[in-house]
PDB file of C-alpha atoms in Angstrom:
ATOM      1  CA  MET A  24      69.942 -10.315 119.323  1.00  0.00           C
ATOM      2  CA  THR A  25      72.602 -10.132 122.497  1.00  0.00           C
ATOM      3  CA  HIS A  26      75.920 -11.392 122.762  1.00  0.00           C
ATOM      4  CA  SER A  27      78.116 -12.457 125.583  1.00  0.00           C
ATOM      5  CA  MET A  28      81.529 -13.223 125.197  1.00  0.00           C
ATOM      6  CA  THR A  29      84.024 -14.905 127.847  1.00  0.00           C
ATOM      7  CA  LYS A  30      87.552 -15.409 127.293  1.00  0.00           C
ATOM      8  CA  THR A  31      90.546 -16.444 129.414  1.00  0.00           C
ATOM      9  CA  ALA A  32      93.190 -13.942 130.853  1.00  0.00           C
ATOM     10  CA  ILE A  33      95.777 -14.993 128.108  1.00  0.00           C
ATOM     11  CA  MET A  34      93.415 -14.808 125.105  1.00  0.00           C
ATOM     12  CA  ILE A  35      95.058 -11.654 124.269  1.00  0.00           C
ATOM     13  CA  LEU A  36      97.983 -13.825 123.348  1.00  0.00           C
ATOM     14  CA  ALA A  37      95.818 -15.790 120.754  1.00  0.00           C
ATOM     15  CA  ALA A  38      96.396 -13.393 117.767  1.00  0.00           C
ATOM     16  CA  CYS A  39     100.256 -14.678 117.660  1.00  0.00           C
ATOM     17  CA  GLY A  40     100.493 -17.879 115.692  1.00  0.00           C
ATOM     18  CA  ALA A  41     100.640 -21.155 117.238  1.00  0.00           C
ATOM     19  CA  LEU A  42     104.103 -22.395 115.623  1.00  0.00           C
ATOM     20  CA  ALA A  43     105.578 -19.037 117.228  1.00  0.00           C
ATOM     21  CA  LEU A  44     104.609 -20.123 120.639  1.00  0.00           C
ATOM     22  CA  MET A  45     106.572 -22.992 120.328  1.00  0.00           C
ATOM     23  CA  LEU A  46     109.796 -21.059 118.891  1.00  0.00           C
ATOM     24  CA  PRO A  47     112.700 -20.340 121.085  1.00  0.00           C
ATOM     25  CA  ALA A  48     113.553 -16.858 121.610  1.00  0.00           C
ATOM     26  CA  THR A  49     116.168 -15.256 119.644  1.00  0.00           C
ATOM     27  CA  SER A  50     118.852 -14.171 121.714  1.00  0.00           C
ATOM     28  CA  ALA A  51     119.595 -11.433 118.796  1.00  0.00           C
ATOM     29  CA  MET A  52     116.290  -9.937 119.202  1.00  0.00           C
ATOM     30  CA  ALA A  53     116.649  -9.602 123.417  1.00  0.00           C
ATOM     31  CA  MET A  54     117.668  -5.934 124.625  1.00  0.00           C
ATOM     32  CA  GLY A  55     121.501  -6.683 124.814  1.00  0.00           C
ATOM     33  CA  PRO A  56     124.355  -6.011 122.285  1.00  0.00           C
ATOM     34  CA  ALA A  57     121.418  -5.435 119.210  1.00  0.00           C
ATOM     35  CA  ALA A  58     120.880  -2.421 121.683  1.00  0.00           C
ATOM     36  CA  GLY A  59     123.739  -0.409 120.972  1.00  0.00           C
ATOM     37  CA  SER A  60     123.180  -0.747 116.843  1.00  0.00           C
ATOM     38  CA  VAL A  61     119.239   0.362 117.752  1.00  0.00           C
ATOM     39  CA  MET A  62     120.600   3.810 118.990  1.00  0.00           C
ATOM     40  CA  ALA A  63     123.077   4.247 115.771  1.00  0.00           C
ATOM     41  CA  ALA A  64     119.917   3.649 113.388  1.00  0.00           C
ATOM     42  CA  GLY A  65     117.975   6.060 111.924  1.00  0.00           C
ATOM     43  CA  PRO A  66     114.289   6.523 113.365  1.00  0.00           C
ATOM     44  CA  GLY A  67     112.637   3.971 111.262  1.00  0.00           C
ATOM     45  CA  GLN A  68     115.013   1.277 111.282  1.00  0.00           C
ATOM     46  CA  ARG A  69     115.408   1.984 115.133  1.00  0.00           C
ATOM     47  CA  ALA A  70     110.991   1.720 115.639  1.00  0.00           C
ATOM     48  CA  LYS A  71     111.592  -1.662 113.935  1.00  0.00           C
ATOM     49  CA  ARG A  72     114.791  -2.896 115.629  1.00  0.00           C
ATOM     50  CA  VAL A  73     113.043  -2.173 118.760  1.00  0.00           C
ATOM     51  CA  LYS A  74     109.376  -3.680 117.838  1.00  0.00           C
ATOM     52  CA  ARG A  75     111.561  -6.926 117.206  1.00  0.00           C
ATOM     53  CA  ALA A  76     113.369  -6.870 120.651  1.00  0.00           C
ATOM     54  CA  ASN A  77     109.810  -6.190 122.259  1.00  0.00           C
ATOM     55  CA  ALA A  78     108.429  -9.309 120.492  1.00  0.00           C
ATOM     56  CA  GLY A  79     111.040 -11.622 121.296  1.00  0.00           C
ATOM     57  CA  ARG A  80     111.041 -10.913 125.167  1.00  0.00           C
ATOM     58  CA  LYS A  81     107.407 -11.525 125.024  1.00  0.00           C
ATOM     59  CA  ALA A  82     108.057 -14.676 122.836  1.00  0.00           C
ATOM     60  CA  ALA A  83     110.112 -15.889 125.970  1.00  0.00           C
ATOM     61  CA  GLU A  84     107.735 -15.104 127.993  1.00  0.00           C
ATOM     62  CA  ARG A  85     104.840 -16.801 126.611  1.00  0.00           C
ATOM     63  CA  ARG A  86     106.721 -20.157 126.168  1.00  0.00           C
ATOM     64  CA  ASP A  87     105.412 -21.003 129.927  1.00  0.00           C
ATOM     65  CA  ILE A  88     101.976 -21.266 128.366  1.00  0.00           C
ATOM     66  CA  GLN A  89     100.434 -24.403 128.222  1.00  0.00           C
ATOM     67  CA  THR A  90      96.680 -23.821 127.243  1.00  0.00           C
ATOM     68  CA  ILE A  91      95.020 -20.898 125.331  1.00  0.00           C
ATOM     69  CA  GLU A  92      91.193 -21.136 125.253  1.00  0.00           C
ATOM     70  CA  ARG A  93      88.348 -19.209 123.597  1.00  0.00           C
ATOM     71  CA  ASN A  94      84.735 -19.225 124.121  1.00  0.00           C
ATOM     72  CA  ARG A  95      81.867 -17.234 122.372  1.00  0.00           C
ATOM     73  CA  THR A  96      78.347 -17.626 123.041  1.00  0.00           C
ATOM     74  CA  VAL A  97      75.365 -15.766 120.952  1.00  0.00           C
ATOM     75  CA  THR A  98      72.042 -16.024 122.398  1.00  0.00           C
ATOM     76  CA  THR A  99      69.003 -14.502 120.535  1.00  0.00           C
ATOM     77  CA  SER A 100      66.057 -12.658 121.888  1.00  0.00           C
ATOM     78  CA  ASP A 101      63.775 -15.861 121.473  1.00  0.00           C
ATOM     79  CA  GLY A 102      66.395 -17.743 123.545  1.00  0.00           C
ATOM     80  CA  ARG A 103      68.292 -19.675 121.281  1.00  0.00           C
ATOM     81  CA  THR A 104      71.996 -20.041 121.576  1.00  0.00           C
ATOM     82  CA  ALA A 105      75.070 -20.419 119.440  1.00  0.00           C
ATOM     83  CA  GLU A 106      78.366 -21.298 120.616  1.00  0.00           C
ATOM     84  CA  ARG A 107      82.205 -21.373 119.443  1.00  0.00           C
ATOM     85  CA  THR A 108      84.832 -22.767 121.236  1.00  0.00           C
ATOM     86  CA  VAL A 109      88.467 -23.051 120.354  1.00  0.00           C
ATOM     87  CA  ARG A 110      91.407 -24.606 122.841  1.00  0.00           C
ATOM     88  CA  LYS A 111      95.029 -24.892 122.078  1.00  0.00           C
ATOM     89  CA  ASP A 112      97.161 -27.029 124.079  1.00  0.00           C
ATOM     90  CA  PHE A 113     100.923 -26.584 123.790  1.00  0.00           C
ATOM     91  CA  ASP A 114     103.610 -29.313 124.460  1.00  0.00           C
ATOM     92  CA  HIS A 115     106.834 -27.548 124.130  1.00  0.00           C
ATOM     93  CA  GLU A 116     108.949 -30.204 125.222  1.00  0.00           C
ATOM     94  CA  ASN A 117     107.689 -32.349 122.212  1.00  0.00           C
ATOM     95  CA  LYS A 118     107.225 -28.600 120.041  1.00  0.00           C
ATOM     96  CA  SER A 119     103.602 -29.808 119.368  1.00  0.00           C
ATOM     97  CA  VAL A 120     100.210 -27.917 119.531  1.00  0.00           C
ATOM     98  CA  THR A 121      96.612 -29.244 119.631  1.00  0.00           C
ATOM     99  CA  THR A 122      94.020 -27.443 118.595  1.00  0.00           C
ATOM    100  CA  ASN A 123      90.322 -28.387 119.179  1.00  0.00           C
ATOM    101  CA  ARG A 124      87.490 -26.741 118.177  1.00  0.00           C
ATOM    102  CA  ASN A 125      83.774 -27.206 118.564  1.00  0.00           C
ATOM    103  CA  THR A 126      80.769 -25.173 117.082  1.00  0.00           C
ATOM    104  CA  THR A 127      77.207 -25.447 117.685  1.00  0.00           C
ATOM    105  CA  ARG A 128      74.656 -23.430 115.496  1.00  0.00           C
ATOM    106  CA  LEU A 129      71.398 -21.876 116.677  1.00  0.00           C
ATOM    107  CA  ASP A 130      69.328 -24.789 115.200  1.00  0.00           C
ATOM    108  CA  GLY A 131      71.246 -27.456 117.583  1.00  0.00           C
ATOM    109  CA  ARG A 132      73.745 -28.709 114.742  1.00  0.00           C
ATOM    110  CA  SER A 133      77.268 -28.960 115.968  1.00  0.00           C
ATOM    111  CA  ALA A 134      80.944 -29.658 114.161  1.00  0.00           C
ATOM    112  CA  SER A 135      84.071 -30.201 115.858  1.00  0.00           C
ATOM    113  CA  SER A 136      87.691 -30.713 114.756  1.00  0.00           C
ATOM    114  CA  GLU A 137      91.008 -31.366 116.171  1.00  0.00           C
ATOM    115  CA  THR A 138      94.156 -30.419 114.290  1.00  0.00           C
ATOM    116  CA  ILE A 139      97.964 -31.591 115.684  1.00  0.00           C
ATOM    117  CA  MET A 140     101.127 -29.801 114.639  1.00  0.00           C
ATOM    118  CA  GLN A 141     104.345 -31.508 115.236  1.00  0.00           C
ATOM    119  CA  ARG A 142     107.561 -29.630 114.364  1.00  0.00           C
ATOM    120  CA  THR A 143     110.383 -31.655 112.895  1.00  0.00           C
ATOM    121  CA  GLU A 144     113.885 -31.360 112.460  1.00  0.00           C
ATOM    122  CA  ASP A 145     113.272 -29.738 108.984  1.00  0.00           C
ATOM    123  CA  GLY A 146     109.753 -28.562 108.776  1.00  0.00           C
ATOM    124  CA  TYR A 147     106.532 -29.845 110.129  1.00  0.00           C
ATOM    125  CA  THR A 148     103.336 -32.101 109.546  1.00  0.00           C
ATOM    126  CA  ARG A 149      99.649 -31.270 111.008  1.00  0.00           C
ATOM    127  CA  THR A 150      97.005 -33.572 110.920  1.00  0.00           C
ATOM    128  CA  THR A 151      93.136 -32.415 111.159  1.00  0.00           C
ATOM    129  CA  ASN A 152      90.093 -34.978 111.743  1.00  0.00           C
ATOM    130  CA  GLY A 153      86.805 -33.498 112.271  1.00  0.00           C
ATOM    131  CA  THR A 154      82.937 -33.842 111.803  1.00  0.00           C
ATOM    132  CA  ASN A 155      81.012 -31.059 110.096  1.00  0.00           C
ATOM    133  CA  PHE A 156      77.009 -30.167 110.773  1.00  0.00           C
ATOM    134  CA  ASP A 157      75.813 -33.251 109.452  1.00  0.00           C
ATOM    135  CA  GLY A 158      77.817 -35.502 111.311  1.00  0.00           C
ATOM    136  CA  LYS A 159      80.144 -36.597 108.174  1.00  0.00           C
ATOM    137  CA  ALA A 160      83.635 -37.120 108.719  1.00  0.00           C
ATOM    138  CA  PHE A 161      86.511 -35.233 106.898  1.00  0.00           C
ATOM    139  CA  SER A 162      90.301 -35.259 107.456  1.00  0.00           C
ATOM    140  CA  ARG A 163      93.473 -33.594 105.916  1.00  0.00           C
ATOM    141  CA  THR A 164      97.252 -34.219 106.395  1.00  0.00           C
ATOM    142  CA  GLU A 165      99.743 -31.731 105.547  1.00  0.00           C
ATOM    143  CA  THR A 166     103.624 -32.134 105.773  1.00  0.00           C
ATOM    144  CA  GLY A 167     106.272 -29.042 104.910  1.00  0.00           C
ATOM    145  CA  GLN A 168     109.845 -29.501 104.543  1.00  0.00           C
ATOM    146  CA  TYR A 169     112.882 -27.385 103.798  1.00  0.00           C
ATOM    147  CA  ASP A 170     115.924 -28.588 102.230  1.00  0.00           C
ATOM    148  CA  ALA A 171     118.984 -26.303 103.326  1.00  0.00           C
ATOM    149  CA  GLU A 172     121.267 -27.601 100.576  1.00  0.00           C
ATOM    150  CA  SER A 173     118.824 -26.661  97.679  1.00  0.00           C
ATOM    151  CA  GLN A 174     117.144 -23.879  99.368  1.00  0.00           C
ATOM    152  CA  THR A 175     113.647 -25.492  98.284  1.00  0.00           C
ATOM    153  CA  TRP A 176     110.889 -25.598 100.251  1.00  0.00           C
ATOM    154  CA  THR A 177     108.177 -28.577  99.751  1.00  0.00           C
ATOM    155  CA  ARG A 178     104.838 -29.008 100.736  1.00  0.00           C
ATOM    156  CA  ASN A 179     102.562 -31.979 100.581  1.00  0.00           C
ATOM    157  CA  ALA A 180      98.918 -32.004 101.304  1.00  0.00           C
ATOM    158  CA  GLU A 181      95.809 -34.256 101.067  1.00  0.00           C
ATOM    159  CA  SER A 182      92.291 -33.868 102.046  1.00  0.00           C
ATOM    160  CA  THR A 183      89.483 -36.121 102.575  1.00  0.00           C
ATOM    161  CA  GLY A 184      85.954 -34.308 102.284  1.00  0.00           C
ATOM    162  CA  PRO A 185      82.606 -35.469 104.147  1.00  0.00           C
ATOM    163  CA  ASN A 186      81.622 -37.089 100.922  1.00  0.00           C
ATOM    164  CA  GLY A 187      85.119 -39.051 100.615  1.00  0.00           C
ATOM    165  CA  GLY A 188      86.440 -37.287  97.619  1.00  0.00           C
ATOM    166  CA  THR A 189      90.542 -36.865  97.797  1.00  0.00           C
ATOM    167  CA  ARG A 190      92.188 -33.704  96.749  1.00  0.00           C
ATOM    168  CA  THR A 191      96.076 -33.099  97.101  1.00  0.00           C
ATOM    169  CA  LEU A 192      98.177 -30.733  96.639  1.00  0.00           C
ATOM    170  CA  ASP A 193     101.991 -30.643  95.877  1.00  0.00           C
ATOM    171  CA  ALA A 194     103.959 -27.377  96.244  1.00  0.00           C
ATOM    172  CA  THR A 195     107.604 -26.413  95.821  1.00  0.00           C
ATOM    173  CA  VAL A 196     109.320 -23.033  96.465  1.00  0.00           C
ATOM    174  CA  GLU A 197     112.723 -22.886  95.009  1.00  0.00           C
ATOM    175  CA  ARG A 198     115.026 -19.567  95.648  1.00  0.00           C
ATOM    176  CA  THR A 199     116.728 -18.675  92.802  1.00  0.00           C
ATOM    177  CA  GLU A 200     119.966 -15.734  92.273  1.00  0.00           C
ATOM    178  CA  ASN A 201     117.068 -13.170  91.843  1.00  0.00           C
ATOM    179  CA  GLY A 202     113.960 -14.537  93.472  1.00  0.00           C
ATOM    180  CA  ALA A 203     112.036 -17.581  93.619  1.00  0.00           C
ATOM    181  CA  VAL A 204     110.152 -20.044  91.528  1.00  0.00           C
ATOM    182  CA  ARG A 205     106.763 -21.508  93.126  1.00  0.00           C
ATOM    183  CA  THR A 206     105.367 -24.819  91.527  1.00  0.00           C
ATOM    184  CA  ALA A 207     102.001 -26.080  92.459  1.00  0.00           C
ATOM    185  CA  THR A 208      99.972 -29.011  91.393  1.00  0.00           C
ATOM    186  CA  ARG A 209      96.151 -29.513  92.531  1.00  0.00           C
ATOM    187  CA  THR A 210      94.326 -32.805  92.120  1.00  0.00           C
ATOM    188  CA  ASN A 211      90.678 -32.371  92.584  1.00  0.00           C
ATOM    189  CA  ALA A 212      88.265 -35.069  93.558  1.00  0.00           C
ATOM    190  CA  LYS A 213      87.707 -36.830  90.129  1.00  0.00           C
ATOM    191  CA  GLY A 214      91.558 -37.086  89.568  1.00  0.00           C
ATOM    192  CA  GLU A 215      91.923 -34.304  87.412  1.00  0.00           C
ATOM    193  CA  SER A 216      95.342 -32.282  87.918  1.00  0.00           C
ATOM    194  CA  VAL A 217      96.304 -28.433  87.232  1.00  0.00           C
ATOM    195  CA  THR A 218      99.783 -27.363  87.501  1.00  0.00           C
ATOM    196  CA  ARG A 219     100.523 -23.744  88.204  1.00  0.00           C
ATOM    197  CA  THR A 220     104.038 -22.091  87.882  1.00  0.00           C
ATOM    198  CA  GLN A 221     105.191 -18.436  89.448  1.00  0.00           C
ATOM    199  CA  GLU A 222     108.538 -16.991  89.191  1.00  0.00           C
ATOM    200  CA  ARG A 223     109.267 -14.043  91.096  1.00  0.00           C
ATOM    201  CA  SER A 224     112.374 -11.683  90.833  1.00  0.00           C
ATOM    202  CA  ARG A 225     113.568  -9.202  92.886  1.00  0.00           C
ATOM    203  CA  LYS A 226     114.561  -5.525  90.982  1.00  0.00           C
ATOM    204  CA  VAL A 227     118.529  -5.257  90.981  1.00  0.00           C
ATOM    205  CA  PRO A 228     119.579  -1.918  90.931  1.00  0.00           C
ATOM    206  CA  GLU A 229     121.172  -0.908  87.428  1.00  0.00           C
ATOM    207  CA  SER A 230     124.904  -0.032  87.846  1.00  0.00           C
ATOM    208  CA  ASP A 231     126.015   3.472  87.104  1.00  0.00           C
ATOM    209  CA  ASN A 232     128.907   2.518  85.144  1.00  0.00           C
ATOM    210  CA  ASP A 233     128.139   1.386  81.481  1.00  0.00           C
ATOM    211  CA  ASP A 234     131.660  -0.627  81.253  1.00  0.00           C
TER     212      ASP A 234
END
C-alpha cells in the first residue's frame, strides 16, 4: 500500500484548537512588562513564561487565518483509493468556526458532517449535522455556559443517531472552596438515566502551628 498526503502550507497550525484561533491575544502574554518577571523567575518558571509569551504572539499571527484544510489520500496496490478531507473556515468577526469533514473509504462509501461552533457572551454553542457511511443522517447540538456569580459551568448536549434514537447529557461543574464538584446525568435512547457525581479537592498544606 502506498501513501500520499497533501497539506496546505498552514496545516502546521491545525494542531491548535479551533476555538483558540478565535480568541484575542492576551497582552499579558506578549513580550512587554512580563519580560522583567521572566528574568526574575527561576529556570523552570522562566521556561514556562517564555513558552506562554511565544504562544501569545503566535495566536496573534493566526488571527488573520481564514481557512485551514487537510487532505489525505491512501491508494492501495490494486488501485483503490480512500480519502479524507477536513476544512475549517473561521469567521473572526462573528467568533465562529465551521468544520466540514468528508471521508471516502476503499469500498467507495462516503460519510460527511458539518459542525458550526459559535462563541457566545458566556459560553458557546456547537451544532453538528452529518450522514454516515450507510447514508443515514445524525445530528448533535451542544451548549456550554459559565455563570461567574455562582462559579458554575453548565454543559447540555443532545444527540440523534442514525436510527433515530436520542441521547442527552446534562452536566455541571461547580467550584467549591477546596476544589470542584461535577454532576452529570446521561440519558440513553431508551429513556434510562444515570447520574454520577465526582468531587475533587485540592490538598491544603497543614499549618505548622498547633494553635
